[in-house]
Coordinates of C-alpha atoms in Angstrom, one line a residue:
X685 CA 0.0 0.0 0.0
X686 CA 1.2 3.5 -0.8
X687 CA 0.1 7.1 -0.3
X688 CA -2.2 8.5 -3.0
X689 CA -0.5 12.0 -2.3
X690 CA -3.6 13.8 -1.5
X691 CA -4.5 16.0 1.5
X692 CA -7.5 17.8 2.7
X693 CA -8.0 20.0 5.7
X694 CA -11.0 21.4 7.6
X695 CA -11.5 23.0 11.1
X696 CA -14.2 21.8 13.5
X697 CA -15.9 23.8 16.3
X698 CA -13.4 22.7 18.9
X699 CA -10.6 24.8 17.5
X700 CA -8.7 21.8 16.0
X701 CA -7.7 21.2 12.6
X702 CA -8.9 17.9 10.8
X703 CA -6.5 16.8 8.1
X704 CA -7.1 13.9 5.8
X705 CA -4.5 11.7 4.3
X706 CA -5.5 9.2 1.6
X707 CA -3.8 5.8 1.1
X708 CA -4.2 3.0 -1.3
X709 CA -5.2 -0.4 0.2
X710 CA -4.8 -4.1 -0.9
X711 CA -8.6 -4.5 -0.2
X712 CA -10.6 -6.2 -3.0
X713 CA -13.4 -3.7 -4.0
X714 CA -15.7 -6.6 -5.0
X715 CA -15.9 -7.7 -1.4
X716 CA -17.5 -4.4 -0.4
X717 CA -19.9 -3.9 -3.2
X718 CA -22.8 -5.4 -1.4
X719 CA -22.2 -3.2 1.7
X720 CA -21.9 -0.1 -0.4
X721 CA -25.2 -0.7 -2.1
X722 CA -27.0 -1.6 1.1
X723 CA -25.6 1.3 3.0
X724 CA -26.6 3.7 0.1
X725 CA -30.2 2.3 0.4
X726 CA -30.1 2.8 4.2
X727 CA -28.8 6.3 3.8
X728 CA -31.7 7.2 1.5
X729 CA -34.2 5.7 3.9
X730 CA -32.9 7.7 6.8
X731 CA -33.1 10.9 4.6
X732 CA -36.7 10.0 3.6
X733 CA -37.6 9.4 7.4
X734 CA -36.1 12.9 8.3
X735 CA -38.1 14.7 5.6
X736 CA -41.2 12.8 6.7
X737 CA -41.0 13.7 10.3
X738 CA -39.1 17.0 9.7
X739 CA -36.4 16.0 12.2
X740 CA -32.8 15.1 12.1
X741 CA -32.7 13.9 15.7
X742 CA -30.3 10.8 15.7
X743 CA -31.9 9.3 18.9
X744 CA -35.3 9.4 17.4
X745 CA -34.0 7.9 14.1
X746 CA -32.3 5.1 16.0
X747 CA -35.5 4.1 17.8
X748 CA -37.6 4.2 14.7
X749 CA -35.3 2.5 12.1
X750 CA -32.3 0.7 13.8
X751 CA -34.1 -2.6 14.5
X752 CA -35.6 -2.9 11.0
X753 CA -32.2 -2.2 9.3
X754 CA -30.6 -4.9 11.5
X755 CA -33.2 -7.4 10.3
X756 CA -33.1 -6.3 6.7
X757 CA -29.3 -6.1 6.4
X758 CA -27.9 -8.7 8.9
X759 CA -24.4 -8.8 7.4
X760 CA -23.8 -5.1 8.1
X761 CA -22.2 -4.5 11.5
X762 CA -24.1 -2.4 13.9
X763 CA -21.5 0.3 14.2
X764 CA -21.7 0.8 10.4
X765 CA -25.5 1.2 10.7
X766 CA -24.9 4.0 13.2
X767 CA -22.3 5.6 10.9
X768 CA -24.7 5.7 7.9
X769 CA -27.3 7.2 10.2
X770 CA -25.0 10.0 11.3
X771 CA -23.9 10.7 7.6
X772 CA -27.6 10.9 6.4
X773 CA -28.9 13.1 9.3
X774 CA -25.9 15.4 9.3
X775 CA -26.4 15.9 5.5
X776 CA -30.0 16.8 6.0
X777 CA -29.1 19.1 9.0
X778 CA -26.4 20.8 6.7
X779 CA -29.0 21.5 3.9
X780 CA -31.7 22.5 6.3
X781 CA -34.4 20.6 4.3
X782 CA -33.7 22.8 1.3
X783 CA -32.5 19.9 -0.7
X784 CA -32.8 16.2 -0.4
X785 CA -29.4 14.4 -0.1
X786 CA -29.2 11.1 -2.0
X787 CA -26.5 8.6 -2.0
X788 CA -25.6 6.5 -5.1
X789 CA -24.4 2.9 -5.2
X790 CA -20.7 2.5 -4.4
X791 CA -20.5 5.7 -2.5
X792 CA -18.0 6.1 0.3
X793 CA -18.6 4.8 3.8
X794 CA -17.6 6.4 7.1
X795 CA -15.8 4.3 9.6
X796 CA -15.6 5.0 13.3
X797 CA -12.9 3.6 15.6
X798 CA -15.0 0.4 16.0
X799 CA -14.6 -0.3 12.4
X800 CA -11.1 0.6 11.9
X801 CA -8.0 0.6 14.1
X802 CA -4.6 2.4 13.5
X803 CA -1.4 1.8 15.4
X804 CA 1.6 3.3 14.0
X805 CA 1.7 2.2 10.3
X806 CA -0.5 -0.8 10.9
X807 CA -4.2 -0.7 10.0
X808 CA -7.0 -3.1 10.8
X809 CA -10.2 -2.5 8.9
X810 CA -13.6 -4.2 9.0
X811 CA -14.4 -6.7 6.2
X812 CA -17.5 -8.8 5.3
X813 CA -15.7 -12.0 6.3
X814 CA -13.1 -11.0 8.9
X815 CA -10.9 -8.0 9.7
X816 CA -8.0 -7.4 7.4
X817 CA -4.7 -6.1 8.6
X818 CA -2.0 -4.5 6.5
X819 CA 0.9 -2.0 6.8
X820 CA 1.6 1.2 4.9
X821 CA 4.4 3.7 4.7
X822 CA 4.2 7.4 5.7
X823 CA 5.7 9.6 3.0
X824 CA 8.1 12.4 4.1
X825 CA 5.4 15.0 3.7
X826 CA 3.1 13.1 6.0
X827 CA 5.8 12.3 8.8
X828 CA 4.0 14.7 11.2
X829 CA 0.9 12.6 11.0
X830 CA 2.6 9.8 13.1
X831 CA 2.2 11.9 16.3
X832 CA -1.3 13.3 15.5
X833 CA -4.6 11.9 17.0
X834 CA -6.4 9.4 14.7
X835 CA -10.0 10.4 14.5
X836 CA -11.9 8.4 11.8
X837 CA -11.8 7.3 8.2
X838 CA -13.9 6.8 5.1
X839 CA -13.7 3.8 2.8
X840 CA -14.0 5.0 -0.8
X841 CA -14.2 3.0 -4.1
X842 CA -12.1 4.5 -7.1
X843 CA -13.9 3.4 -10.2
X844 CA -11.2 4.5 -12.6
X845 CA -8.5 2.4 -11.0
X846 CA -10.8 -0.3 -9.5
X847 CA -9.3 0.1 -6.1
X848 CA -10.4 0.8 -2.5
X849 CA -8.9 4.0 -0.8
X850 CA -8.9 4.8 2.8
X851 CA -9.2 8.5 3.8
X852 CA -7.6 8.7 7.2
X853 CA -8.6 11.8 9.4
X854 CA -6.2 13.2 11.9
X855 CA -6.7 15.9 14.5
X856 CA -4.1 18.6 14.9
X857 CA -4.3 21.5 17.5
X858 CA -4.3 25.0 16.0
X859 CA -1.1 27.0 15.9
X860 CA -1.3 30.1 18.1
X861 CA -2.0 33.2 16.0
X862 CA 1.0 35.6 15.5
X863 CA 0.8 38.7 17.6
X864 CA 2.9 40.9 15.2
X865 CA 3.4 41.0 11.5
X866 CA 2.2 42.5 8.2
X867 CA -1.4 42.8 7.1
X868 CA -2.0 41.9 3.4
X869 CA -5.1 42.6 1.4
X870 CA -5.9 40.2 -1.5
X871 CA -8.0 40.9 -4.5
X872 CA -9.1 38.0 -6.6
X873 CA -9.8 38.4 -10.3
X874 CA -10.0 36.8 -13.7
X875 CA -6.9 38.2 -15.6
X876 CA -4.9 38.4 -12.3
X877 CA -5.9 35.5 -10.1
X878 CA -4.3 37.1 -7.1
X879 CA -3.3 40.7 -6.4
X880 CA -1.8 41.4 -3.0
X881 CA -1.4 44.9 -1.4
X882 CA 2.4 44.4 -1.1
X883 CA 2.7 44.3 -5.0
X884 CA 2.6 40.5 -5.5
X885 CA 0.5 39.5 -8.6
X886 CA -0.1 36.1 -9.9
X887 CA -1.4 36.3 -13.5
X888 CA -4.1 33.9 -14.9
X889 CA -2.7 33.7 -18.6
X890 CA -1.7 30.1 -18.2
X891 CA -5.1 29.2 -16.8
X892 CA -7.0 31.0 -19.5
X893 CA -5.0 29.3 -22.2
X894 CA -5.8 25.9 -20.6
X895 CA -9.5 26.8 -20.3
X896 CA -9.6 27.7 -24.1
X897 CA -7.9 24.5 -25.1
X898 CA -10.3 22.5 -22.8
X899 CA -13.3 24.3 -24.2
X900 CA -12.3 23.6 -27.8
X901 CA -11.8 19.9 -27.1
X902 CA -15.0 19.7 -25.2
X903 CA -17.0 21.2 -28.1
X904 CA -15.5 18.8 -30.6
X905 CA -16.1 15.7 -28.4
X906 CA -19.7 16.8 -27.5
X907 CA -20.6 17.1 -31.2
X908 CA -20.0 13.4 -31.7
X909 CA -22.4 12.3 -29.1
X910 CA -21.2 8.6 -28.8
X911 CA -20.6 6.6 -25.7
X912 CA -16.8 6.8 -26.0
X913 CA -17.1 10.6 -26.4
X914 CA -19.0 10.8 -23.1
X915 CA -16.3 8.8 -21.4
X916 CA -13.7 11.1 -22.8
X917 CA -15.6 14.1 -21.4
X918 CA -15.6 12.6 -18.0
X919 CA -11.8 12.2 -18.3
X920 CA -11.4 15.7 -19.3
X921 CA -13.5 17.1 -16.5
X922 CA -11.4 15.2 -14.0
X923 CA -8.2 16.3 -15.6
X924 CA -9.3 20.0 -15.3
X925 CA -10.4 19.6 -11.7
X926 CA -6.9 18.2 -10.8
X927 CA -5.1 21.0 -12.8
X928 CA -7.2 23.8 -11.0
X929 CA -6.6 22.2 -7.6
X930 CA -2.9 22.1 -8.3
X931 CA -2.7 25.7 -9.4
X932 CA -4.8 26.8 -6.2
X933 CA -2.5 24.8 -4.0
X934 CA 0.5 26.5 -5.5
X935 CA -1.0 30.0 -5.2
X936 CA -2.1 29.6 -1.6
X937 CA 1.3 28.2 -0.6
X938 CA 3.0 31.2 -2.3
X939 CA 0.6 33.6 -0.3
X940 CA 1.3 32.1 3.1
X941 CA 5.0 32.1 2.4
X942 CA 5.2 35.8 2.4
X943 CA 7.7 36.8 5.1
X944 CA 6.5 38.3 8.4
X945 CA 2.9 37.8 7.5
X946 CA 0.3 38.2 10.4
X947 CA -3.1 38.6 8.6
X948 CA -4.6 37.8 5.2
X949 CA -7.6 39.8 4.3
X950 CA -10.0 38.6 1.5
X951 CA -13.2 40.1 0.1
X952 CA -16.4 38.3 1.2
X953 CA -17.5 36.9 -2.1
X954 CA -20.2 34.7 -0.8
X955 CA -23.0 35.8 -3.1
X956 CA -21.0 36.8 -6.1
X957 CA -22.3 33.8 -8.2
X958 CA -25.8 35.0 -7.7
X959 CA -25.4 38.4 -9.2
X960 CA -26.2 39.0 -12.9
X961 CA -23.2 40.6 -14.6
X962 CA -23.9 39.5 -18.1
X963 CA -23.4 36.1 -19.9
X964 CA -19.7 36.5 -20.7
X965 CA -18.6 37.9 -17.3
X966 CA -20.7 35.3 -15.4
X967 CA -19.1 32.6 -17.4
X968 CA -15.6 33.9 -16.6
X969 CA -16.5 34.2 -12.8
X970 CA -17.6 30.6 -12.7
X971 CA -14.7 29.2 -14.7
X972 CA -12.3 29.2 -11.7
X973 CA -12.8 27.9 -8.2
X974 CA -12.2 31.0 -6.1
X975 CA -13.7 29.3 -3.1
X976 CA -11.2 26.4 -3.3
X977 CA -8.3 29.0 -3.4
X978 CA -9.8 30.7 -0.3
X979 CA -10.1 27.2 1.5
X980 CA -6.7 26.2 0.6
X981 CA -5.3 29.5 1.9
X982 CA -7.2 29.3 5.1
X983 CA -5.9 26.0 6.3
X984 CA -2.3 26.7 5.2
X985 CA -2.4 30.0 7.0
X986 CA -3.8 28.5 10.2
X987 CA -1.0 26.0 10.2
X988 CA 1.5 28.9 10.3
X989 CA -0.5 30.9 12.9
X990 CA -1.6 33.4 10.2
X991 CA -5.1 35.0 10.7
X992 CA -7.6 35.1 7.8
X993 CA -10.3 37.8 7.7
X994 CA -12.9 39.0 5.3
X995 CA -14.3 42.5 4.4
X996 CA -17.1 44.0 2.5
X997 CA -16.3 44.0 -1.2
X998 CA -18.2 46.9 -2.3
X999 CA -16.5 49.9 -4.0
X1000 CA -13.0 48.4 -3.6
X1001 CA -12.4 48.7 -7.3
X1002 CA -13.8 52.2 -7.6
X1003 CA -12.1 53.8 -4.6
X1004 CA -8.8 55.6 -4.8
X1005 CA -6.4 54.0 -2.2
X1006 CA -4.5 57.3 -1.9
X1007 CA -7.2 60.1 -1.4
X1008 CA -10.4 57.8 -0.9
X1009 CA -12.3 59.5 -3.8
X1010 CA -14.9 57.0 -5.3
X1011 CA -16.1 57.0 -8.9
X1012 CA -17.0 54.4 -11.5
X1013 CA -14.8 56.2 -14.0
X1014 CA -11.7 55.8 -11.9
X1015 CA -11.1 52.4 -13.2
X1016 CA -10.6 51.6 -16.9
X1017 CA -10.1 47.9 -17.4
X1018 CA -6.7 47.1 -15.9
X1019 CA -5.7 50.7 -15.1
X1020 CA -6.8 53.0 -12.3
X1021 CA -6.5 56.8 -12.6
X1022 CA -8.2 58.9 -9.8
X1023 CA -10.4 61.7 -11.2
X1024 CA -9.7 63.7 -8.0
X1025 CA -5.9 63.5 -7.3
X1026 CA -4.6 61.9 -10.5
X1027 CA -3.2 58.8 -8.8
X1028 CA -2.3 56.1 -11.4
X1029 CA -1.8 52.4 -10.5
X1030 CA -2.8 48.9 -11.5
X1031 CA -6.5 48.5 -10.9
X1032 CA -6.2 45.1 -9.1
X1033 CA -3.3 46.3 -6.8
X1034 CA -5.3 49.4 -5.9
X1035 CA -8.2 47.2 -5.0
X1036 CA -6.0 45.1 -2.8
X1037 CA -4.8 48.1 -0.9
X1038 CA -8.4 49.1 -0.5
X1039 CA -9.2 45.8 1.0
X1040 CA -6.3 46.1 3.5
X1041 CA -7.4 49.6 4.5
X1042 CA -10.9 48.6 5.0
X1043 CA -9.9 46.0 7.4
X1044 CA -7.6 48.3 9.3
X1045 CA -10.4 50.8 9.5
X1046 CA -12.8 48.2 10.9
X1047 CA -10.3 47.3 13.6
X1048 CA -10.0 51.2 14.4
X1049 CA -13.8 51.5 14.6
X1050 CA -14.0 48.5 16.9
X1051 CA -11.4 49.9 19.3
X1052 CA -13.1 53.3 19.4
X1053 CA -16.5 51.6 20.1
X1054 CA -14.9 49.8 23.1
X1055 CA -13.2 53.0 24.4
X1056 CA -16.5 55.0 24.1
X1057 CA -18.7 52.3 25.6
X1058 CA -19.9 53.5 29.1
X1059 CA -19.0 51.6 32.1
X1060 CA -22.5 50.2 33.2
X1061 CA -21.1 48.8 36.5
X1062 CA -19.9 52.2 37.7
X1063 CA -22.6 54.3 36.2
X1064 CA -25.5 55.6 38.2
X1065 CA -28.6 54.2 36.5

């Protein structure tokens, strides 16, 4: 067994960082197909129950459905039934009944510590017949995982390689945030993927060239409409997803490697995809995963004790970073020229400076609010 070489990272509510390491396994996927299909059926029934009673309470679901599932699927361990229940109800709670989650056959399974055991580089995992034990090697990049706390895992079937992969989740404590350092505002765009207030710019010419090439190939393949062309389209989509993830990893690593960095400030672009900016511009906005870049930067920054903050994105492209004058005509494509003071600069870099200044101004306003707040305990009411 060897490392796949992938890594994911999230933060939970207990101020710990959850990092995921994927490894290939010697497990035979055909041994698990029955479990995959039965657990998918069980997942969907849990979701149907949740929508029927309008509740995602795990205790109620356990009392209602657990015994029926144990009779219907006697080969599935009780701990796996509970894991499927947790996955289904957590998915419903996440979507808040706005959409109905559905699990397909051969979808991944969550494994708790009753179903998988990790000691050093030895793994013991549940199997339809008996537990299977095997060893794996930690790559140099993942050497710090040896001392981390193992939390849980997911069992995933890879259709392309016909293999079973284990995604192992480890718990890392957060690095203390830096007390001093530089604050950098970051503007994200189409022509310049990243523009920093310190002058760093990462252009998107390579990405746009790749997008044009993939779009040309996609149009040619779609025009055929054969089964083989559809298989080819799936390969292209996966290839582009890996390409964009790699670029975002490189960019985020370059950002957090800036010397003496204390705080990274982004624009809050939560609802940018819902705004109507024209067919062409909307297509450009959705052609790149800015949220993925943001997520990668967040967890890489937290590992180094760098704080990540967000500010209101309004008027950052129209305002002069020198005198504060705001006008739509200040910006002309890539160039910014203030109509009031004549300041000339790159439009994206000017926006990045405004993002930084907006964050510093928000800190100043908070400090003033605390100073001006009356002392209720000592006041005569």
